[in-house]
Amino acid sequence: MPAKPHKWGFEFFVLCDSKGFSYQFEIYSGQENDQRFRSPNEPDLGASSNIVVRLTRNVPRHKNHRLYFDNFYTSIPLAAYLYKNGILCLGTVRKDRLPNNKIPSDQIIKKDVRGKSYEYLTVFENTPMCVTSWKDNKQVNLLSTYCGSLPILTTNRFDKKFKKKINIDCPTVIKEYNRFMGGVDLLDSLIGRYKIRMRSRKWYMRIFYHLIDTSIVNSWLLYKRSQTQLGKPSKYTLADWRKSLAFTLTKTGIVQTPTRGRPSLESNIKKQNRTRPTPRPTQDIRTDNIGHFINYNEKKGRCKFPNCKGYTNYHCRKCKVYLCVKSKGVCFTNYHIK
């Protein structure tokens, strides 16, 4: 695809929210519009609009959910179909997809001042629609079933002539589009920061790695959402979240058996010189009930159970932390169940 940053690869069509959370996706194969793969009550709205129809199959109907997309998908029949199903929409639109439109030509728009806008109202199959044309650096056309140009707001733009930022008029529909559009780009940005870069000759492995990256980003966004609802700050950045997840997956459900044979003198010296603190295991590792055995160490250490200030010679073989086992083993037991 010559117009895309990555011209070669697999194409994904993704349904995201404004925060970048992925709800549904579709991999382009060239056979999606075949009649065999279309649901019984779904209309044929064209190749690009049919993508939106398929991705919104699981969106609840008549809940006034709002859908945003760019001019590759937007069409009048698509807006009417979504409106009849109780889904509002807003998207940039191409002039050739608006039959008999009265939008001024590019020659007329060039003569207008920056910030000039035009608004046109119409009804198609009992669906009210609003088309707004606004001049920024270039002409921008938007189609909406719930939002128009009023009230006219202002926005900052850089003026090359005066070499400074100026305030120009901006329709409400432009602000609305810029506020909620871009969830897919945000998802791509989050995935691209720490994506899996393992090479493989198997073409399907690249898709598999991409799905893993998407799942990790989704889980991190859910974590941030839950922390916000609880009124707590998010302790993990995306990088820390990936590290914690990788560490948990390598330890959860695994029994660590001691190596057989007598340890060498060299390994003992390395262990004695190691002074870095051992990282505490995550909750998933602590509570998996697999391989948590008590080991004795001649050197005492501070018990890692919260609010316990005692010192003990016993530690967990898997978690690698000191825990009291006396007094009925309260610290050791509670540490692995809470």
Tab-separated table of C-alpha atoms in Angstrom:
chain	number	residue	atom	x	y	z
A	1	MET	CA	0.000	0.000	0.000
A	2	PRO	CA	1.963	3.047	-1.245
A	3	ALA	CA	0.104	5.589	0.914
A	4	LYS	CA	0.848	3.797	4.194
A	5	PRO	CA	3.994	4.152	6.359
A	6	HIS	CA	4.523	0.381	6.102
A	7	LYS	CA	4.003	-0.436	2.440
A	8	TRP	CA	4.451	-4.194	2.817
A	9	GLY	CA	2.861	-6.580	5.278
A	10	PHE	CA	-0.521	-7.752	6.497
A	11	GLU	CA	-3.433	-5.330	6.675
A	12	PHE	CA	-5.634	-5.268	9.781
A	13	PHE	CA	-8.957	-3.449	10.065
A	14	VAL	CA	-9.494	-2.728	13.767
A	15	LEU	CA	-12.397	-1.440	15.858
A	16	CYS	CA	-10.890	0.625	18.704
A	17	ASP	CA	-12.077	3.111	21.282
A	18	SER	CA	-10.516	6.547	21.682
A	19	LYS	CA	-7.996	5.178	24.237
A	20	GLY	CA	-6.593	2.571	21.836
A	21	PHE	CA	-8.361	-0.518	23.247
A	22	SER	CA	-9.006	-3.070	20.500
A	23	TYR	CA	-12.470	-4.668	20.495
A	24	GLN	CA	-12.567	-6.383	17.110
A	25	PHE	CA	-10.312	-6.832	14.125
A	26	GLU	CA	-10.320	-8.294	10.653
A	27	ILE	CA	-7.383	-9.426	8.528
A	28	TYR	CA	-7.619	-8.465	4.870
A	29	SER	CA	-7.673	-11.495	2.577
A	30	GLY	CA	-9.561	-10.230	-0.485
A	31	GLN	CA	-12.557	-12.538	0.039
A	32	GLU	CA	-14.401	-10.683	2.793
A	33	ASN	CA	-17.128	-9.382	0.441
A	34	ASP	CA	-18.015	-12.823	-0.836
A	35	GLN	CA	-21.728	-13.530	-0.399
A	36	ARG	CA	-20.888	-16.750	1.460
A	37	PHE	CA	-19.343	-14.838	4.375
A	38	ARG	CA	-22.095	-12.218	4.716
A	39	SER	CA	-24.712	-12.473	7.449
A	40	PRO	CA	-28.339	-12.898	6.299
A	41	ASN	CA	-29.567	-9.383	7.165
A	42	GLU	CA	-26.455	-7.443	6.163
A	43	PRO	CA	-26.653	-5.224	3.056
A	44	ASP	CA	-23.924	-4.873	0.454
A	45	LEU	CA	-22.709	-1.282	0.903
A	46	GLY	CA	-19.462	-1.600	-1.006
A	47	ALA	CA	-16.096	-3.109	-0.134
A	48	SER	CA	-14.951	-0.401	2.289
A	49	SER	CA	-18.294	0.220	4.027
A	50	ASN	CA	-18.856	-3.516	4.452
A	51	ILE	CA	-15.780	-3.602	6.694
A	52	VAL	CA	-17.558	-1.324	9.172
A	53	VAL	CA	-20.700	-3.453	8.950
A	54	ARG	CA	-18.764	-6.599	9.869
A	55	LEU	CA	-16.752	-4.994	12.670
A	56	THR	CA	-19.913	-3.625	14.322
A	57	ARG	CA	-21.789	-6.928	14.446
A	58	ASN	CA	-21.274	-7.176	18.208
A	59	VAL	CA	-21.879	-3.491	18.990
A	60	PRO	CA	-25.111	-3.168	21.051
A	61	ARG	CA	-27.950	-1.752	18.999
A	62	HIS	CA	-30.016	1.334	19.861
A	63	LYS	CA	-27.688	2.463	22.658
A	64	ASN	CA	-26.558	5.597	20.783
A	65	HIS	CA	-22.955	4.440	20.536
A	66	ARG	CA	-20.838	6.769	18.406
A	67	LEU	CA	-18.611	5.499	15.631
A	68	TYR	CA	-15.776	7.462	13.997
A	69	PHE	CA	-13.964	6.595	10.766
A	70	ASP	CA	-12.039	8.234	7.928
A	71	ASN	CA	-12.981	8.843	4.299
A	72	PHE	CA	-11.975	5.325	3.216
A	73	TYR	CA	-15.112	3.947	4.906
A	74	THR	CA	-17.598	6.848	5.006
A	75	SER	CA	-20.613	6.751	2.696
A	76	ILE	CA	-24.243	7.852	2.851
A	77	PRO	CA	-25.661	4.270	2.759
A	78	LEU	CA	-23.340	3.278	5.630
A	79	ALA	CA	-24.475	6.228	7.763
A	80	ALA	CA	-28.114	5.319	7.077
A	81	TYR	CA	-27.529	1.650	7.965
A	82	LEU	CA	-25.850	2.541	11.265
A	83	TYR	CA	-28.541	5.083	12.152
A	84	LYS	CA	-31.310	2.512	11.622
A	85	ASN	CA	-29.467	0.225	14.056
A	86	GLY	CA	-29.173	2.942	16.697
A	87	ILE	CA	-25.478	3.736	16.088
A	88	LEU	CA	-24.461	7.346	15.477
A	89	CYS	CA	-21.493	8.114	13.266
A	90	LEU	CA	-19.080	10.827	12.202
A	91	GLY	CA	-16.356	10.684	9.587
A	92	THR	CA	-14.508	12.519	6.878
A	93	VAL	CA	-16.047	11.942	3.469
A	94	ARG	CA	-14.952	12.177	-0.152
A	95	LYS	CA	-16.878	14.557	-2.397
A	96	ASP	CA	-17.437	11.883	-5.040
A	97	ARG	CA	-19.425	9.861	-2.469
A	98	LEU	CA	-21.913	12.723	-2.051
A	99	PRO	CA	-24.122	12.692	-5.173
A	100	ASN	CA	-25.584	16.037	-6.281
A	101	ASN	CA	-23.736	17.876	-3.517
A	102	LYS	CA	-23.489	21.666	-3.392
A	103	ILE	CA	-20.075	21.851	-1.741
A	104	PRO	CA	-17.983	24.643	-3.307
A	105	SER	CA	-15.167	23.617	-5.601
A	106	ASP	CA	-11.521	23.831	-4.627
A	107	GLN	CA	-11.102	27.009	-6.684
A	108	ILE	CA	-13.780	28.789	-4.653
A	109	ILE	CA	-12.511	27.409	-1.348
A	110	LYS	CA	-9.020	28.773	-2.049
A	111	LYS	CA	-10.422	32.308	-2.167
A	112	ASP	CA	-12.137	31.957	1.232
A	113	VAL	CA	-10.494	32.997	4.473
A	114	ARG	CA	-9.036	30.282	6.647
A	115	GLY	CA	-11.717	28.928	8.985
A	116	LYS	CA	-14.636	29.450	6.581
A	117	SER	CA	-17.210	26.644	6.773
A	118	TYR	CA	-20.336	25.502	4.917
A	119	GLU	CA	-23.097	23.286	6.273
A	120	TYR	CA	-25.668	21.225	4.355
A	121	LEU	CA	-28.549	19.195	5.794
A	122	THR	CA	-30.282	16.302	4.078
A	123	VAL	CA	-32.435	13.233	4.764
A	124	PHE	CA	-31.665	9.854	3.204
A	125	GLU	CA	-33.980	6.901	3.895
A	126	ASN	CA	-35.431	8.712	6.939
A	127	THR	CA	-31.920	9.360	8.260
A	128	PRO	CA	-31.038	13.003	9.014
A	129	MET	CA	-27.480	13.848	7.983
A	130	CYS	CA	-25.254	16.877	8.153
A	131	VAL	CA	-22.362	17.568	5.786
A	132	THR	CA	-19.843	20.201	6.885
A	133	SER	CA	-17.109	21.625	4.684
A	134	TRP	CA	-14.333	23.567	6.446
A	135	LYS	CA	-11.242	25.276	5.123
A	136	ASP	CA	-8.010	24.696	7.013
A	137	ASN	CA	-4.850	24.372	4.943
A	138	LYS	CA	-7.049	22.330	2.631
A	139	GLN	CA	-10.736	21.624	2.349
A	140	VAL	CA	-12.092	19.124	4.899
A	141	ASN	CA	-15.508	17.485	4.442
A	142	LEU	CA	-17.307	15.593	7.205
A	143	LEU	CA	-20.534	13.602	7.332
A	144	SER	CA	-22.402	13.087	10.612
A	145	THR	CA	-25.743	11.793	11.854
A	146	TYR	CA	-25.622	13.528	15.227
A	147	CYS	CA	-23.359	16.604	15.068
A	148	GLY	CA	-23.192	19.813	13.016
A	149	SER	CA	-21.126	22.955	12.684
A	150	LEU	CA	-22.845	24.980	15.413
A	151	PRO	CA	-21.731	26.375	17.737
A	152	ILE	CA	-18.703	27.788	15.934
A	153	LEU	CA	-15.618	27.491	18.149
A	154	THR	CA	-12.022	28.629	17.697
A	155	THR	CA	-8.747	26.791	17.276
A	156	ASN	CA	-5.059	27.706	16.978
A	157	ARG	CA	-3.235	27.424	13.687
A	158	PHE	CA	0.211	28.571	12.591
A	159	ASP	CA	0.160	31.366	10.015
A	160	LYS	CA	3.094	31.228	7.593
A	161	LYS	CA	2.569	34.827	6.514
A	162	PHE	CA	2.806	36.348	9.995
A	163	LYS	CA	4.931	33.469	11.373
A	164	LYS	CA	2.849	33.057	14.507
A	165	LYS	CA	-0.198	31.192	15.779
A	166	ILE	CA	-3.590	32.738	15.121
A	167	ASN	CA	-7.160	31.903	16.148
A	168	ILE	CA	-9.523	30.796	13.393
A	169	ASP	CA	-13.136	29.653	13.403
A	170	CYS	CA	-13.679	25.931	13.851
A	171	PRO	CA	-17.033	24.077	13.623
A	172	THR	CA	-18.044	21.854	16.527
A	173	VAL	CA	-18.012	18.769	14.299
A	174	ILE	CA	-14.272	19.270	13.664
A	175	LYS	CA	-13.540	19.419	17.399
A	176	GLU	CA	-15.654	16.329	17.940
A	177	TYR	CA	-13.837	14.384	15.228
A	178	ASN	CA	-10.359	15.364	16.431
A	179	ARG	CA	-11.247	14.501	20.025
A	180	PHE	CA	-12.378	10.920	19.472
A	181	MET	CA	-10.741	9.881	16.208
A	182	GLY	CA	-7.326	8.245	16.253
A	183	GLY	CA	-7.757	5.195	18.490
A	184	VAL	CA	-6.236	2.886	15.868
A	185	ASP	CA	-3.222	5.180	15.440
A	186	LEU	CA	-2.773	5.233	19.217
A	187	LEU	CA	-2.906	1.427	19.327
A	188	ASP	CA	-0.262	1.226	16.592
A	189	SER	CA	1.903	3.670	18.549
A	190	LEU	CA	1.645	1.641	21.766
A	191	ILE	CA	2.409	-1.615	19.956
A	192	GLY	CA	5.348	-0.103	18.098
A	193	ARG	CA	7.135	1.003	21.266
A	194	TYR	CA	8.023	-2.481	22.519
A	195	LYS	CA	6.807	-4.856	19.816
A	196	ILE	CA	8.099	-8.405	19.459
A	197	ARG	CA	10.918	-8.321	16.902
A	198	MET	CA	11.632	-12.032	16.620
A	199	ARG	CA	12.250	-13.073	13.020
A	200	SER	CA	10.582	-16.077	11.485
A	201	ARG	CA	10.255	-17.607	8.037
A	202	LYS	CA	6.697	-18.612	8.843
A	203	TRP	CA	4.339	-15.889	7.623
A	204	TYR	CA	1.714	-16.683	10.248
A	205	MET	CA	4.176	-16.107	13.093
A	206	ARG	CA	4.182	-12.361	12.357
A	207	ILE	CA	0.411	-12.337	12.771
A	208	PHE	CA	0.745	-14.349	15.976
A	209	TYR	CA	3.303	-11.906	17.414
A	210	HIS	CA	1.073	-8.971	16.481
A	211	LEU	CA	-1.870	-10.551	18.298
A	212	ILE	CA	0.289	-11.052	21.396
A	213	ASP	CA	1.349	-7.385	21.287
A	214	THR	CA	-2.283	-6.314	20.922
A	215	SER	CA	-3.323	-8.489	23.879
A	216	ILE	CA	-0.577	-7.002	26.060
A	217	VAL	CA	-1.613	-3.438	25.208
A	218	ASN	CA	-5.269	-4.300	25.861
A	219	SER	CA	-4.440	-5.781	29.266
A	220	TRP	CA	-2.392	-2.696	30.198
A	221	LEU	CA	-5.232	-0.365	29.176
A	222	LEU	CA	-7.676	-2.434	31.255
A	223	TYR	CA	-5.295	-2.198	34.209
A	224	LYS	CA	-5.139	1.594	33.879
A	225	ARG	CA	-8.925	1.777	33.575
A	226	SER	CA	-9.454	-0.305	36.720
A	227	GLN	CA	-6.938	1.781	38.671
A	228	THR	CA	-8.752	4.956	37.621
A	229	GLN	CA	-12.109	3.533	38.725
A	230	LEU	CA	-10.600	2.590	42.098
A	231	GLY	CA	-9.101	6.059	42.479
A	232	LYS	CA	-5.555	4.690	42.579
A	233	PRO	CA	-2.519	5.770	40.531
A	234	SER	CA	-1.168	3.443	37.850
A	235	LYS	CA	2.140	2.034	39.083
A	236	TYR	CA	3.092	0.294	35.838
A	237	THR	CA	4.198	1.912	32.620
A	238	LEU	CA	3.747	-0.130	29.458
A	239	ALA	CA	7.387	-1.259	29.597
A	240	ASP	CA	7.103	-2.292	33.267
A	241	TRP	CA	3.832	-4.063	32.501
A	242	ARG	CA	5.467	-6.154	29.775
A	243	LYS	CA	8.388	-7.030	32.069
A	244	SER	CA	6.058	-8.059	34.890
A	245	LEU	CA	3.925	-10.110	32.519
A	246	ALA	CA	6.957	-11.884	31.042
A	247	PHE	CA	8.367	-12.624	34.497
A	248	THR	CA	5.013	-13.985	35.660
A	249	LEU	CA	4.576	-16.246	32.636
A	250	THR	CA	8.048	-17.746	33.118
A	251	LYS	CA	7.343	-18.627	36.760
A	252	THR	CA	3.626	-19.383	37.062
A	253	GLY	CA	2.751	-23.073	37.153
A	254	ILE	CA	6.392	-24.226	37.076
A	255	VAL	CA	8.049	-26.425	39.681
A	256	GLN	CA	11.673	-25.451	40.248
A	257	THR	CA	13.623	-28.605	41.047
A	258	PRO	CA	17.109	-28.275	42.542
A	259	THR	CA	20.016	-29.343	40.352
A	260	ARG	CA	21.385	-32.799	41.086
A	261	GLY	CA	24.934	-33.300	42.264
A	262	ARG	CA	27.284	-31.404	44.507
A	263	PRO	CA	27.544	-27.659	43.737
A	264	SER	CA	30.936	-26.478	42.522
A	265	LEU	CA	33.119	-24.034	44.438
A	266	GLU	CA	32.853	-21.484	41.614
A	267	SER	CA	29.055	-21.327	41.852
A	268	ASN	CA	29.270	-20.788	45.626
A	269	ILE	CA	31.637	-17.859	45.153
A	270	LYS	CA	29.266	-16.264	42.645
A	271	LYS	CA	26.357	-16.623	45.033
A	272	GLN	CA	28.312	-15.034	47.872
A	273	ASN	CA	29.295	-12.037	45.758
A	274	ARG	CA	25.756	-11.386	44.625
A	275	THR	CA	24.363	-8.523	46.719
A	276	ARG	CA	21.478	-7.320	44.545
A	277	PRO	CA	18.036	-7.694	46.161
A	278	THR	CA	15.872	-10.499	44.834
A	279	PRO	CA	12.745	-9.158	43.081
A	280	ARG	CA	9.515	-10.118	44.768
A	281	PRO	CA	7.277	-12.426	42.749
A	282	THR	CA	3.982	-11.211	41.341
A	283	GLN	CA	0.674	-12.282	42.828
A	284	ASP	CA	0.053	-14.816	40.060
A	285	ILE	CA	3.309	-16.581	40.936
A	286	ARG	CA	2.707	-16.460	44.691
A	287	THR	CA	-0.786	-17.964	44.486
A	288	ASP	CA	-0.362	-20.681	41.824
A	289	ASN	CA	0.110	-23.381	44.543
A	290	ILE	CA	2.863	-25.116	42.569
A	291	GLY	CA	6.424	-25.719	43.737
A	292	HIS	CA	6.368	-23.560	46.898
A	293	PHE	CA	8.623	-25.642	49.165
A	294	ILE	CA	10.412	-24.617	52.353
A	295	ASN	CA	14.213	-24.459	52.234
A	296	TYR	CA	16.605	-23.912	55.123
A	297	ASN	CA	19.432	-21.376	54.912
A	298	GLU	CA	22.159	-20.961	57.532
A	299	LYS	CA	22.049	-17.201	57.039
A	300	LYS	CA	18.987	-15.458	58.453
A	301	GLY	CA	16.926	-12.955	56.522
A	302	ARG	CA	14.058	-10.542	57.129
A	303	CYS	CA	10.599	-12.051	56.710
A	304	LYS	CA	8.951	-10.563	53.605
A	305	PHE	CA	5.379	-10.986	54.775
A	306	PRO	CA	3.779	-7.541	55.311
A	307	ASN	CA	3.832	-6.240	58.912
A	308	CYS	CA	6.146	-9.038	60.057
A	309	LYS	CA	9.441	-7.800	61.527
A	310	GLY	CA	10.937	-11.175	62.374
A	311	TYR	CA	14.073	-12.865	61.032
A	312	THR	CA	14.104	-16.463	59.881
A	313	ASN	CA	16.339	-19.127	58.339
A	314	TYR	CA	13.573	-20.448	56.083
A	315	HIS	CA	12.675	-19.250	52.617
A	316	CYS	CA	10.469	-20.317	49.702
A	317	ARG	CA	12.380	-22.236	47.045
A	318	LYS	CA	10.307	-20.791	44.176
A	319	CYS	CA	9.633	-17.236	45.366
A	320	LYS	CA	13.178	-16.837	46.750
A	321	VAL	CA	12.004	-14.791	49.774
A	322	TYR	CA	12.424	-15.354	53.512
A	323	LEU	CA	9.213	-16.302	55.339
A	324	CYS	CA	8.519	-17.343	58.925
A	325	VAL	CA	7.386	-20.937	59.342
A	326	LYS	CA	7.127	-20.992	63.124
A	327	SER	CA	3.907	-20.101	64.940
A	328	LYS	CA	1.991	-22.547	62.717
A	329	GLY	CA	3.596	-21.119	59.583
A	330	VAL	CA	1.250	-18.155	59.368
A	331	CYS	CA	3.601	-15.966	57.305
A	332	PHE	CA	4.535	-18.701	54.837
A	333	THR	CA	0.925	-19.807	54.352
A	334	ASN	CA	-0.654	-16.362	54.086
A	335	TYR	CA	2.038	-15.136	51.703
A	336	HIS	CA	0.977	-17.771	49.164
A	337	ILE	CA	-2.791	-17.287	49.414
A	338	LYS	CA	-3.153	-13.482	49.480
